Amino acid sequence: MKDFLKQLGIKNENAGTSTGQTFLQNDEAPEIMSYTPVDGSEIASVFETTKDEYEEVIKASLQAFDTWKMTPAPQRGEIVRQIGLKLREYKEPLGKLVSYEMGKIYQEGLGEVQEMIDICDFAVGLSRQLYGLTMHSERPRHRMYEQWHPLGPVGIISAFNFPVAVYSWNAMIAAVCGDTVIWKGSEKTPLCAIAVQKIIAEVLKENDLPEGIFGLITGTRDTGEWMTGDERIPLISATGSIPMGRAVGQAVAARLGKTILELGGNNAIIISKHADLEMTIRAVVFGAVGTAGQRCTSTRRLIIHEDVYDEIRDRLEGIYQSINIGDPLDPDTLVGPLIDKDAVENMQTALKKVKEEGGSVLCGGDVLENMEGHYVKPAICEVENHYEIVQHETFAPILYLIKYKTMDEAIGYHNGVRQGLSSSIFTLNIREAEKFLSHIGSDCGIANVNIGTSGAEIGGAFGGEKETGGGRESGSDAWKAYMRRQTNTINWGDELPLAQGIEFDV
Ligand code: UN1
């Protein structure tokens, strides 16, 4: 038994109840097994949430909402502050668990927990800044303003690749907004969810607050469908694949509920002939092979000016030969395993398609059969942007190289995909940079200059356009999606003038 599992209160046999809620114990339920992609072995099992338990969790969430919404926002912020402190205490074991259960390297596991801490800090400040606007009424002796009210239980569906951070972007913001949350984590990383739930439960217990404020359920697609079809959950925030998001969006729209969708990306970096190539190469490698290409912000396409194309290609090929692939908890490793066998197969299929469509695989793509676990060599391919496979997000470390002559052509390739999450340009030319950021430049939700596509800070709104789903999470004013807006007009005079100057004498 690994020390970090013990530190997080996870026992070998069974990691805990599926809901993380102490009042629920159902040993009869089916189990979900957690495997580590490090060597494919079993870590522990978790009970799936049954329909009855789901009802209990919803009831607890609705009940908790009654008290939580009456707790002043800055006091809600105080609870989130304590969660941030507790996460600081558990940063190392939780970072290790993220690394062990998901497969990202330990540095990135720590980074993920740091994102949780950062969003807690952000949410604490926000708890005193849930501002509405005031307006000037067109009628005399009238006052208008808007205010933001809590929404109710918020459903959070998160993915395996960021098993803890994406939850906290949603949960901590929702919490200061006065909402309760119900979290369905990925069935591929159930222990991360249980560990986070235990940490939060400690804070709730210390403050004598109900566990229903932060609810957890564990399951597969069916469990997600209970949530999306449930009118008691006014908002579903879902992160994952485009097909998943489409299903969630349609189900929630059918009941006129709200969604925040954060779906796939097909992120590109334009590399101009005016780029600082040293910086560019570092950013590209981190963006393309970091988290083994399993971030929604991973760099998938490089659109390279013809003058620097050969140099960039050759240097990248050289670096790819020497990348350390292996155990993500080993400090020398840069690339850990893919999440599972299916991910390895998807990568192989994509590389086959590249060749079928006329592209070439310059290096990598090999499955490291001699290692237990799901290890692959990151691949670089030469392709054309219109290839069907290039239009598609493959959740694996495949980097596509595309050559361009003019900036208009580059932007055309850049925007010529169905997804619109993150984007970058590397250039020291201000005209190129500003054009890329303008409305005729990148069509993505995130557009960077001289920084890669991944590793966004929590302070900005995170999300993207087109098939990426249009939702925004995390910083800036993304909190507004977690509240309901109310416009108020107050007449403090002794007459009743009508708006638009309408005369209506009775
Ligand atoms: C994701 O891959 O779903 O910008 C989230 C980044 C991270 C978050 C990625 N801060 O790469």
Short mmCIF file of C-alpha atoms and ligand atoms in Angstrom, two decimals:
data_model
loop_
_atom_site.label_atom_id
_atom_site.label_comp_id
_atom_site.label_asym_id
_atom_site.label_seq_id
_atom_site.Cartn_x
_atom_site.Cartn_y
_atom_site.Cartn_z
CA MET A 1 0.00 0.00 0.00
CA LYS A 2 1.47 3.33 -1.06
CA ASP A 3 2.04 5.88 1.68
CA PHE A 4 0.18 8.64 -0.14
CA LEU A 5 -2.96 6.48 -0.31
CA LYS A 6 -2.81 5.97 3.44
CA GLN A 7 -2.23 9.67 4.02
CA LEU A 8 -5.38 10.39 2.02
CA GLY A 9 -7.38 7.87 4.06
CA ILE A 10 -7.79 5.42 1.20
CA LYS A 11 -7.78 1.81 2.33
CA ASN A 12 -6.68 -1.04 0.14
CA GLU A 13 -9.78 -3.13 -0.21
CA ASN A 14 -12.41 -0.58 -0.78
CA ALA A 15 -11.74 3.07 -1.09
CA GLY A 16 -14.97 4.20 0.44
CA THR A 17 -18.53 4.78 -0.44
CA SER A 18 -19.29 5.84 -3.95
CA THR A 19 -20.76 9.08 -2.77
CA GLY A 20 -18.05 9.86 -0.25
CA GLN A 21 -20.93 10.58 2.07
CA THR A 22 -20.67 8.93 5.41
CA PHE A 23 -24.40 8.39 5.77
CA LEU A 24 -24.40 6.10 2.77
CA GLN A 25 -22.90 2.62 2.94
CA ASN A 26 -24.08 0.17 0.33
CA ASP A 27 -21.84 -2.84 0.11
CA GLU A 28 -24.16 -4.49 -2.41
CA ALA A 29 -23.55 -2.01 -5.22
CA PRO A 30 -21.40 -2.90 -8.24
CA GLU A 31 -17.77 -1.90 -7.96
CA ILE A 32 -15.59 0.24 -10.16
CA MET A 33 -11.97 -0.78 -10.13
CA SER A 34 -9.26 1.83 -10.26
CA TYR A 35 -6.19 0.77 -12.23
CA THR A 36 -2.95 2.70 -12.38
CA PRO A 37 -1.73 3.31 -15.93
CA VAL A 38 1.80 3.21 -14.45
CA ASP A 39 1.84 -0.60 -14.64
CA GLY A 40 -1.79 -1.52 -15.26
CA SER A 41 -2.27 -2.95 -11.76
CA GLU A 42 -5.35 -2.53 -9.58
CA ILE A 43 -5.19 0.14 -6.89
CA ALA A 44 -8.53 -0.19 -5.14
CA SER A 45 -12.22 -0.44 -5.88
CA VAL A 46 -15.05 1.98 -5.35
CA PHE A 47 -18.77 1.21 -5.14
CA GLU A 48 -20.88 2.59 -7.93
CA THR A 49 -23.66 4.91 -6.82
CA THR A 50 -27.02 3.20 -7.00
CA LYS A 51 -30.18 5.00 -8.07
CA ASP A 52 -31.41 5.05 -4.44
CA GLU A 53 -28.16 6.54 -3.28
CA TYR A 54 -28.35 9.10 -6.04
CA GLU A 55 -31.74 10.16 -4.70
CA GLU A 56 -30.20 10.50 -1.23
CA VAL A 57 -27.40 12.66 -2.59
CA ILE A 58 -29.85 14.93 -4.42
CA LYS A 59 -32.00 15.22 -1.31
CA ALA A 60 -28.95 16.08 0.79
CA SER A 61 -27.91 18.64 -1.81
CA LEU A 62 -31.33 20.32 -1.86
CA GLN A 63 -31.47 20.35 1.93
CA ALA A 64 -27.97 21.77 2.21
CA PHE A 65 -28.87 24.42 -0.37
CA ASP A 66 -31.55 25.72 2.02
CA THR A 67 -28.96 26.55 4.67
CA TRP A 68 -26.02 27.32 2.39
CA LYS A 69 -27.87 29.98 0.40
CA MET A 70 -28.73 31.70 3.70
CA THR A 71 -25.06 31.79 4.67
CA PRO A 72 -23.65 35.19 3.66
CA ALA A 73 -21.31 34.95 0.67
CA PRO A 74 -18.17 36.09 2.59
CA GLN A 75 -18.85 33.35 5.16
CA ARG A 76 -19.12 30.86 2.33
CA GLY A 77 -15.78 32.24 1.19
CA GLU A 78 -14.37 31.50 4.64
CA ILE A 79 -15.22 27.80 4.20
CA VAL A 80 -13.56 27.80 0.79
CA ARG A 81 -10.53 29.50 2.37
CA GLN A 82 -10.28 26.60 4.82
CA ILE A 83 -10.57 24.11 1.96
CA GLY A 84 -7.65 25.90 0.29
CA LEU A 85 -5.61 25.56 3.50
CA LYS A 86 -6.46 21.88 3.81
CA LEU A 87 -5.43 21.31 0.19
CA ARG A 88 -2.08 22.91 0.95
CA GLU A 89 -1.61 20.31 3.72
CA TYR A 90 -2.48 17.46 1.36
CA LYS A 91 -0.77 18.86 -1.73
CA GLU A 92 1.95 16.20 -1.91
CA PRO A 93 -0.10 13.04 -1.34
CA LEU A 94 -2.92 14.31 -3.54
CA GLY A 95 -0.45 15.32 -6.28
CA LYS A 96 1.02 11.80 -6.06
CA LEU A 97 -2.39 10.15 -6.27
CA VAL A 98 -3.26 12.25 -9.34
CA SER A 99 0.02 11.15 -10.88
CA TYR A 100 -0.45 7.48 -9.93
CA GLU A 101 -4.10 7.11 -10.89
CA MET A 102 -4.10 9.32 -14.00
CA GLY A 103 -0.49 8.91 -15.19
CA LYS A 104 0.64 12.53 -15.52
CA ILE A 105 4.10 13.24 -14.10
CA TYR A 106 4.34 14.23 -10.44
CA GLN A 107 5.25 17.85 -11.27
CA GLU A 108 2.00 18.11 -13.22
CA GLY A 109 0.11 16.33 -10.43
CA LEU A 110 1.39 18.98 -8.01
CA GLY A 111 0.47 21.66 -10.56
CA GLU A 112 -3.05 20.34 -10.64
CA VAL A 113 -3.43 20.57 -6.87
CA GLN A 114 -1.93 24.06 -7.07
CA GLU A 115 -4.73 24.99 -9.49
CA MET A 116 -7.20 23.85 -6.82
CA ILE A 117 -5.49 26.01 -4.21
CA ASP A 118 -5.37 28.98 -6.57
CA ILE A 119 -9.05 28.74 -7.42
CA CYS A 120 -9.88 28.58 -3.70
CA ASP A 121 -7.97 31.83 -3.18
CA PHE A 122 -9.70 33.38 -6.18
CA ALA A 123 -13.11 32.26 -4.90
CA VAL A 124 -12.45 33.70 -1.43
CA GLY A 125 -11.88 37.15 -2.95
CA LEU A 126 -14.85 36.68 -5.24
CA SER A 127 -17.10 35.95 -2.27
CA ARG A 128 -17.01 39.68 -1.51
CA GLN A 129 -17.29 40.73 -5.14
CA LEU A 130 -20.40 39.14 -6.61
CA TYR A 131 -21.23 42.50 -8.10
CA GLY A 132 -24.28 43.52 -10.07
CA LEU A 133 -24.69 46.73 -12.06
CA THR A 134 -26.95 49.67 -11.37
CA MET A 135 -28.80 51.36 -14.22
CA HIS A 136 -30.48 54.72 -14.65
CA SER A 137 -34.19 54.26 -15.04
CA GLU A 138 -35.98 56.11 -17.84
CA ARG A 139 -38.74 56.94 -15.35
CA PRO A 140 -38.52 59.68 -12.71
CA ARG A 141 -38.02 58.61 -9.09
CA HIS A 142 -37.18 55.07 -10.09
CA ARG A 143 -34.11 53.05 -9.41
CA MET A 144 -32.86 50.02 -11.30
CA TYR A 145 -30.24 47.50 -10.46
CA GLU A 146 -29.42 43.84 -10.90
CA GLN A 147 -28.44 41.27 -8.35
CA TRP A 148 -27.14 37.75 -8.49
CA HIS A 149 -28.83 34.98 -6.55
CA PRO A 150 -27.73 31.40 -5.92
CA LEU A 151 -28.99 28.92 -8.49
CA GLY A 152 -29.34 25.59 -6.65
CA PRO A 153 -27.51 22.28 -6.90
CA VAL A 154 -24.95 22.35 -9.71
CA GLY A 155 -23.98 19.09 -11.43
CA ILE A 156 -20.30 18.76 -12.30
CA ILE A 157 -19.16 16.09 -14.73
CA SER A 158 -15.38 15.98 -15.04
CA ALA A 159 -12.88 14.00 -17.07
CA PHE A 160 -9.96 11.71 -16.20
CA ASN A 161 -7.25 14.02 -17.52
CA PHE A 162 -7.72 16.70 -14.87
CA PRO A 163 -9.29 14.57 -12.18
CA VAL A 164 -9.22 17.21 -9.42
CA ALA A 165 -8.53 20.72 -10.78
CA VAL A 166 -11.47 21.05 -13.15
CA TYR A 167 -13.82 19.97 -10.37
CA SER A 168 -12.52 22.67 -8.08
CA TRP A 169 -12.78 25.41 -10.74
CA ASN A 170 -16.47 24.63 -10.79
CA ALA A 171 -17.10 23.61 -7.20
CA MET A 172 -15.30 26.45 -5.42
CA ILE A 173 -16.89 29.13 -7.59
CA ALA A 174 -20.32 27.52 -7.27
CA ALA A 175 -19.85 27.29 -3.50
CA VAL A 176 -19.15 30.98 -2.95
CA CYS A 177 -22.10 31.73 -5.25
CA GLY A 178 -24.31 29.88 -2.73
CA ASP A 179 -24.89 26.75 -4.78
CA THR A 180 -24.40 23.20 -3.64
CA VAL A 181 -22.64 20.80 -5.98
CA ILE A 182 -22.99 17.19 -7.06
CA TRP A 183 -19.85 15.84 -8.66
CA LYS A 184 -19.54 12.89 -10.97
CA GLY A 185 -15.83 12.40 -11.55
CA SER A 186 -14.43 10.14 -14.25
CA GLU A 187 -14.85 6.40 -13.69
CA LYS A 188 -11.18 6.15 -14.73
CA THR A 189 -10.03 8.19 -11.71
CA PRO A 190 -12.51 7.41 -8.91
CA LEU A 191 -9.92 7.53 -6.13
CA CYS A 192 -8.94 11.11 -6.89
CA ALA A 193 -12.58 12.08 -6.41
CA ILE A 194 -12.89 10.13 -3.17
CA ALA A 195 -9.67 11.69 -1.84
CA VAL A 196 -10.85 15.23 -2.62
CA GLN A 197 -14.23 14.47 -1.09
CA LYS A 198 -12.57 13.30 2.12
CA ILE A 199 -10.47 16.47 2.33
CA ILE A 200 -13.52 18.69 1.85
CA ALA A 201 -15.56 16.59 4.30
CA GLU A 202 -12.97 17.31 7.01
CA VAL A 203 -13.51 21.05 6.56
CA LEU A 204 -17.30 20.68 6.55
CA LYS A 205 -17.15 18.59 9.72
CA GLU A 206 -14.88 21.08 11.48
CA ASN A 207 -17.46 23.78 10.69
CA ASP A 208 -20.49 21.68 11.52
CA LEU A 209 -21.83 22.01 7.99
CA PRO A 210 -23.76 19.34 6.05
CA GLU A 211 -21.88 17.14 3.60
CA GLY A 212 -24.63 17.83 1.09
CA ILE A 213 -22.95 21.13 0.17
CA PHE A 214 -20.37 19.11 -1.76
CA GLY A 215 -21.92 15.84 -2.98
CA LEU A 216 -20.16 13.10 -4.90
CA ILE A 217 -21.49 10.26 -7.02
CA THR A 218 -19.52 7.56 -8.81
CA GLY A 219 -20.56 5.83 -11.97
CA THR A 220 -20.52 5.63 -15.71
CA ARG A 221 -22.68 7.05 -18.48
CA ASP A 222 -25.98 6.03 -16.85
CA THR A 223 -25.14 7.99 -13.73
CA GLY A 224 -24.39 11.03 -15.86
CA GLU A 225 -27.77 10.59 -17.55
CA TRP A 226 -29.56 10.66 -14.20
CA MET A 227 -28.02 14.07 -13.70
CA THR A 228 -28.63 15.50 -17.15
CA GLY A 229 -32.29 14.47 -17.03
CA ASP A 230 -32.85 15.75 -13.49
CA GLU A 231 -34.85 18.98 -13.24
CA ARG A 232 -33.66 19.45 -9.67
CA ILE A 233 -30.21 20.30 -11.08
CA PRO A 234 -30.58 23.68 -12.83
CA LEU A 235 -27.01 23.75 -14.16
CA ILE A 236 -24.74 21.01 -15.47
CA SER A 237 -21.10 21.84 -16.07
CA ALA A 238 -19.50 19.13 -18.18
CA THR A 239 -15.91 18.65 -19.29
CA GLY A 240 -14.97 15.91 -21.73
CA SER A 241 -15.26 14.79 -25.32
CA ILE A 242 -17.39 16.48 -27.98
CA PRO A 243 -19.79 13.49 -28.32
CA MET A 244 -20.25 13.47 -24.54
CA GLY A 245 -20.89 17.22 -24.54
CA ARG A 246 -23.37 16.93 -27.37
CA ALA A 247 -25.35 14.30 -25.43
CA VAL A 248 -25.24 16.36 -22.23
CA GLY A 249 -26.16 19.58 -24.03
CA GLN A 250 -29.13 18.01 -25.76
CA ALA A 251 -30.47 16.27 -22.65
CA VAL A 252 -30.22 19.38 -20.51
CA ALA A 253 -31.61 21.64 -23.25
CA ALA A 254 -34.62 19.32 -23.58
CA ARG A 255 -35.62 20.32 -20.05
CA LEU A 256 -34.48 23.93 -20.62
CA GLY A 257 -31.74 23.64 -18.05
CA LYS A 258 -28.40 25.43 -18.27
CA THR A 259 -25.07 23.98 -19.26
CA ILE A 260 -21.43 24.96 -19.23
CA LEU A 261 -19.68 22.78 -21.79
CA GLU A 262 -15.92 22.52 -21.93
CA LEU A 263 -15.17 20.02 -24.67
CA GLY A 264 -12.40 19.05 -27.02
CA GLY A 265 -9.78 21.28 -28.56
CA ASN A 266 -7.63 21.04 -31.66
CA ASN A 267 -5.13 23.61 -30.56
CA ALA A 268 -2.52 25.06 -32.86
CA ILE A 269 0.54 27.24 -32.58
CA ILE A 270 1.44 29.47 -35.50
CA ILE A 271 5.21 29.80 -35.70
CA SER A 272 6.21 32.84 -37.68
CA LYS A 273 9.62 33.40 -39.27
CA HIS A 274 9.87 36.23 -36.68
CA ALA A 275 9.58 33.83 -33.72
CA ASP A 276 12.14 33.44 -30.95
CA LEU A 277 12.88 29.83 -31.81
CA GLU A 278 14.38 28.82 -28.46
CA MET A 279 11.26 29.85 -26.61
CA THR A 280 9.06 28.36 -29.29
CA ILE A 281 10.64 24.93 -29.12
CA ARG A 282 10.28 24.72 -25.33
CA ALA A 283 6.64 25.78 -25.48
CA VAL A 284 5.86 23.33 -28.27
CA VAL A 285 7.41 20.37 -26.48
CA PHE A 286 5.60 21.09 -23.21
CA GLY A 287 2.31 21.67 -25.06
CA ALA A 288 2.57 18.58 -27.23
CA VAL A 289 4.00 15.91 -24.91
CA GLY A 290 3.03 17.30 -21.47
CA THR A 291 0.39 15.10 -19.80
CA ALA A 292 1.21 12.72 -22.69
CA GLY A 293 -0.91 14.88 -24.98
CA GLN A 294 -4.00 14.34 -22.84
CA ARG A 295 -4.91 17.94 -22.00
CA CYS A 296 -7.78 19.56 -23.77
CA THR A 297 -5.29 22.39 -24.28
CA SER A 298 -2.51 20.13 -25.65
CA THR A 299 -0.77 21.43 -28.75
CA ARG A 300 -1.97 19.29 -31.64
CA ARG A 301 -0.99 21.32 -34.71
CA LEU A 302 2.02 23.48 -35.59
CA ILE A 303 1.49 25.88 -38.46
CA ILE A 304 5.02 26.84 -39.41
CA HIS A 305 6.36 29.48 -41.79
CA GLU A 306 8.20 27.86 -44.69
CA ASP A 307 11.45 29.72 -43.90
CA VAL A 308 11.78 28.11 -40.46
CA TYR A 309 9.91 24.87 -41.14
CA ASP A 310 12.90 22.58 -41.71
CA GLU A 311 14.81 23.89 -38.72
CA ILE A 312 11.83 23.49 -36.36
CA ARG A 313 11.05 20.01 -37.68
CA ASP A 314 14.65 18.82 -37.32
CA ARG A 315 15.10 20.25 -33.85
CA LEU A 316 11.82 18.77 -32.62
CA GLU A 317 12.72 15.38 -34.05
CA GLY A 318 16.03 15.55 -32.19
CA ILE A 319 14.36 16.44 -28.89
CA TYR A 320 11.70 13.75 -29.30
CA GLN A 321 14.45 11.10 -29.51
CA SER A 322 15.72 11.99 -26.06
CA ILE A 323 12.47 12.49 -24.12
CA ASN A 324 12.37 10.35 -20.99
CA ILE A 325 9.28 8.18 -21.00
CA GLY A 326 8.43 6.17 -17.93
CA ASP A 327 7.07 6.04 -14.41
CA PRO A 328 5.36 9.41 -13.85
CA LEU A 329 6.48 9.45 -10.21
CA ASP A 330 10.15 9.25 -11.23
CA PRO A 331 11.53 12.82 -11.24
CA ASP A 332 13.50 12.18 -14.46
CA THR A 333 10.39 11.31 -16.45
CA LEU A 334 8.88 13.89 -18.80
CA VAL A 335 6.18 11.72 -20.35
CA GLY A 336 4.12 9.21 -18.41
CA PRO A 337 1.71 6.60 -19.73
CA LEU A 338 -1.57 7.09 -21.54
CA ILE A 339 -4.64 6.47 -19.43
CA ASP A 340 -5.52 3.02 -20.80
CA LYS A 341 -5.29 0.47 -23.59
CA ASP A 342 -8.03 2.16 -25.60
CA ALA A 343 -6.04 5.40 -25.64
CA VAL A 344 -3.02 3.52 -27.01
CA GLU A 345 -5.19 1.93 -29.70
CA ASN A 346 -6.74 5.28 -30.64
CA MET A 347 -3.28 6.71 -31.13
CA GLN A 348 -2.25 3.80 -33.36
CA THR A 349 -5.42 4.16 -35.42
CA ALA A 350 -4.82 7.89 -35.84
CA LEU A 351 -1.26 7.32 -37.06
CA LYS A 352 -2.52 4.73 -39.54
CA LYS A 353 -5.05 7.24 -40.84
CA VAL A 354 -2.33 9.88 -41.23
CA LYS A 355 -0.52 7.56 -43.62
CA GLU A 356 -3.70 6.54 -45.43
CA GLU A 357 -4.54 10.17 -46.09
CA GLY A 358 -1.09 10.86 -47.54
CA GLY A 359 0.79 12.21 -44.53
CA SER A 360 3.91 10.77 -42.95
CA VAL A 361 4.94 9.86 -39.44
CA LEU A 362 8.37 11.44 -38.98
CA CYS A 363 9.12 9.89 -35.61
CA GLY A 364 7.61 8.17 -32.61
CA GLY A 365 4.26 6.48 -32.26
CA ASP A 366 5.78 3.21 -31.06
CA VAL A 367 4.02 1.33 -28.30
CA LEU A 368 6.57 0.49 -25.62
CA GLU A 369 5.61 -3.14 -25.26
CA ASN A 370 8.54 -3.91 -22.99
CA MET A 371 7.09 -1.69 -20.27
CA GLU A 372 4.03 -2.64 -18.24
CA GLY A 373 1.41 0.08 -18.45
CA HIS A 374 0.30 2.12 -21.44
CA TYR A 375 3.46 3.80 -22.66
CA VAL A 376 3.94 5.24 -26.14
CA LYS A 377 6.55 7.36 -27.87
CA PRO A 378 5.19 10.81 -28.75
CA ALA A 379 4.86 11.19 -32.51
CA ILE A 380 5.47 13.98 -35.04
CA CYS A 381 3.66 13.85 -38.38
CA GLU A 382 3.72 15.90 -41.57
CA VAL A 383 0.18 16.46 -42.77
CA GLU A 384 -2.24 18.79 -44.49
CA ASN A 385 -4.75 20.64 -42.38
CA HIS A 386 -7.80 19.32 -44.23
CA TYR A 387 -7.08 15.63 -43.50
CA GLU A 388 -10.01 14.10 -41.68
CA ILE A 389 -7.72 12.83 -38.91
CA VAL A 390 -6.16 16.27 -38.41
CA GLN A 391 -9.64 17.75 -38.05
CA HIS A 392 -10.25 15.37 -35.19
CA GLU A 393 -8.91 15.55 -31.62
CA THR A 394 -6.91 12.42 -30.79
CA PHE A 395 -6.22 12.38 -27.06
CA ALA A 396 -2.59 11.30 -27.39
CA PRO A 397 0.82 12.87 -28.05
CA ILE A 398 0.61 13.34 -31.81
CA LEU A 399 1.93 16.61 -33.21
CA TYR A 400 0.95 17.60 -36.74
CA LEU A 401 3.24 19.86 -38.78
CA ILE A 402 1.71 22.10 -41.45
CA LYS A 403 3.65 24.57 -43.62
CA TYR A 404 2.47 28.08 -44.55
CA LYS A 405 3.61 31.01 -46.70
CA THR A 406 1.42 33.98 -45.68
CA MET A 407 -0.14 34.93 -42.36
CA ASP A 408 -3.63 34.86 -43.90
CA GLU A 409 -3.03 31.32 -45.02
CA ALA A 410 -1.78 30.42 -41.52
CA ILE A 411 -4.85 31.92 -39.83
CA GLY A 412 -7.04 30.10 -42.36
CA TYR A 413 -5.49 26.76 -41.37
CA HIS A 414 -5.61 27.74 -37.74
CA ASN A 415 -9.34 28.40 -37.75
CA GLY A 416 -10.08 25.66 -40.25
CA VAL A 417 -11.13 23.07 -37.68
CA ARG A 418 -14.39 22.49 -35.84
CA GLN A 419 -12.98 23.07 -32.35
CA GLY A 420 -11.97 26.41 -30.81
CA LEU A 421 -10.33 26.09 -27.41
CA SER A 422 -6.75 27.34 -27.19
CA SER A 423 -4.30 28.92 -29.62
CA SER A 424 -0.96 30.67 -29.79
CA ILE A 425 1.31 32.57 -32.09
CA PHE A 426 5.06 32.80 -31.67
CA THR A 427 6.31 36.00 -33.24
CA LEU A 428 8.24 39.10 -32.29
CA ASN A 429 6.41 41.05 -34.99
CA ILE A 430 3.73 43.22 -33.41
CA ARG A 431 1.55 43.37 -36.51
CA GLU A 432 1.36 39.61 -36.71
CA ALA A 433 0.68 39.28 -33.00
CA GLU A 434 -2.07 41.90 -32.98
CA LYS A 435 -3.71 40.47 -36.08
CA PHE A 436 -3.79 37.03 -34.44
CA LEU A 437 -5.52 38.51 -31.38
CA SER A 438 -7.97 40.58 -33.41
CA HIS A 439 -11.43 39.49 -34.54
CA ILE A 440 -9.95 38.37 -37.87
CA GLY A 441 -7.33 36.29 -36.07
CA SER A 442 -7.75 33.29 -33.81
CA ASP A 443 -11.35 32.13 -33.30
CA CYS A 444 -10.55 30.36 -30.03
CA GLY A 445 -11.61 31.09 -26.45
CA ILE A 446 -7.94 31.36 -25.49
CA ALA A 447 -5.38 33.12 -27.72
CA ASN A 448 -1.80 33.59 -26.55
CA VAL A 449 1.32 35.32 -27.81
CA ASN A 450 4.72 33.75 -27.17
CA ILE A 451 3.22 31.24 -24.73
CA GLY A 452 2.06 27.72 -25.58
CA THR A 453 -1.54 26.53 -25.80
CA SER A 454 -1.67 24.64 -22.48
CA GLY A 455 -1.16 25.66 -18.89
CA ALA A 456 -3.73 28.45 -18.63
CA GLU A 457 -3.87 30.33 -15.33
CA ILE A 458 -7.04 30.05 -13.24
CA GLY A 459 -7.62 33.82 -13.17
CA GLY A 460 -8.91 33.94 -16.75
CA ALA A 461 -12.17 32.51 -18.05
CA PHE A 462 -11.41 29.04 -19.43
CA GLY A 463 -13.28 27.56 -22.38
CA GLY A 464 -13.72 27.77 -26.10
CA GLU A 465 -15.90 28.29 -29.11
CA LYS A 466 -17.49 26.15 -31.82
CA GLU A 467 -17.55 22.44 -30.94
CA THR A 468 -15.58 23.17 -27.78
CA GLY A 469 -18.98 24.09 -26.41
CA GLY A 470 -18.92 27.82 -25.65
CA GLY A 471 -18.81 27.51 -21.85
CA ARG A 472 -16.46 29.40 -19.57
CA GLU A 473 -15.20 28.16 -16.22
CA SER A 474 -12.69 29.26 -13.59
CA GLY A 475 -11.74 32.97 -13.37
CA SER A 476 -12.83 36.38 -14.68
CA ASP A 477 -16.64 36.62 -14.54
CA ALA A 478 -17.27 32.92 -15.26
CA TRP A 479 -19.02 32.89 -11.83
CA LYS A 480 -22.08 34.51 -13.41
CA ALA A 481 -23.09 31.22 -15.01
CA TYR A 482 -23.44 29.72 -11.52
CA MET A 483 -25.98 32.31 -10.36
CA ARG A 484 -29.30 33.62 -11.55
CA ARG A 485 -29.52 37.27 -12.49
CA GLN A 486 -32.41 39.36 -11.33
CA THR A 487 -33.24 42.84 -12.62
CA ASN A 488 -35.01 45.03 -10.08
CA THR A 489 -36.86 48.30 -10.65
CA ILE A 490 -38.02 50.26 -7.62
CA ASN A 491 -40.42 53.18 -7.73
CA TRP A 492 -39.79 55.54 -4.82
CA GLY A 493 -42.18 58.26 -6.09
CA ASP A 494 -45.92 58.72 -5.64
CA GLU A 495 -46.89 58.31 -9.29
CA LEU A 496 -46.88 55.31 -11.59
CA PRO A 497 -45.35 56.38 -14.91
CA LEU A 498 -45.13 53.54 -17.45
CA ALA A 499 -42.01 52.69 -19.39
CA GLN A 500 -41.81 53.62 -23.08
CA GLY A 501 -44.04 56.63 -22.26
CA ILE A 502 -47.24 54.59 -22.58
CA GLU A 503 -50.42 56.35 -21.40
CA PHE A 504 -52.88 53.97 -19.78
CA ASP A 505 -55.46 55.78 -17.67
CA VAL A 506 -57.84 53.73 -15.58
C1 UN1 B 1 -8.19 20.34 -19.39
O1 UN1 B 1 -7.34 19.77 -20.08
O2 UN1 B 1 -9.38 19.89 -19.34
O3 UN1 B 1 -4.75 25.09 -19.37
C2 UN1 B 1 -7.92 21.50 -18.53
C3 UN1 B 1 -4.40 23.98 -18.98
C4 UN1 B 1 -4.83 23.55 -17.59
C5 UN1 B 1 -6.22 23.05 -17.61
C6 UN1 B 1 -6.54 22.06 -18.67
N1 UN1 B 1 -4.73 24.68 -16.71
O4 UN1 B 1 -3.71 23.22 -19.64
#
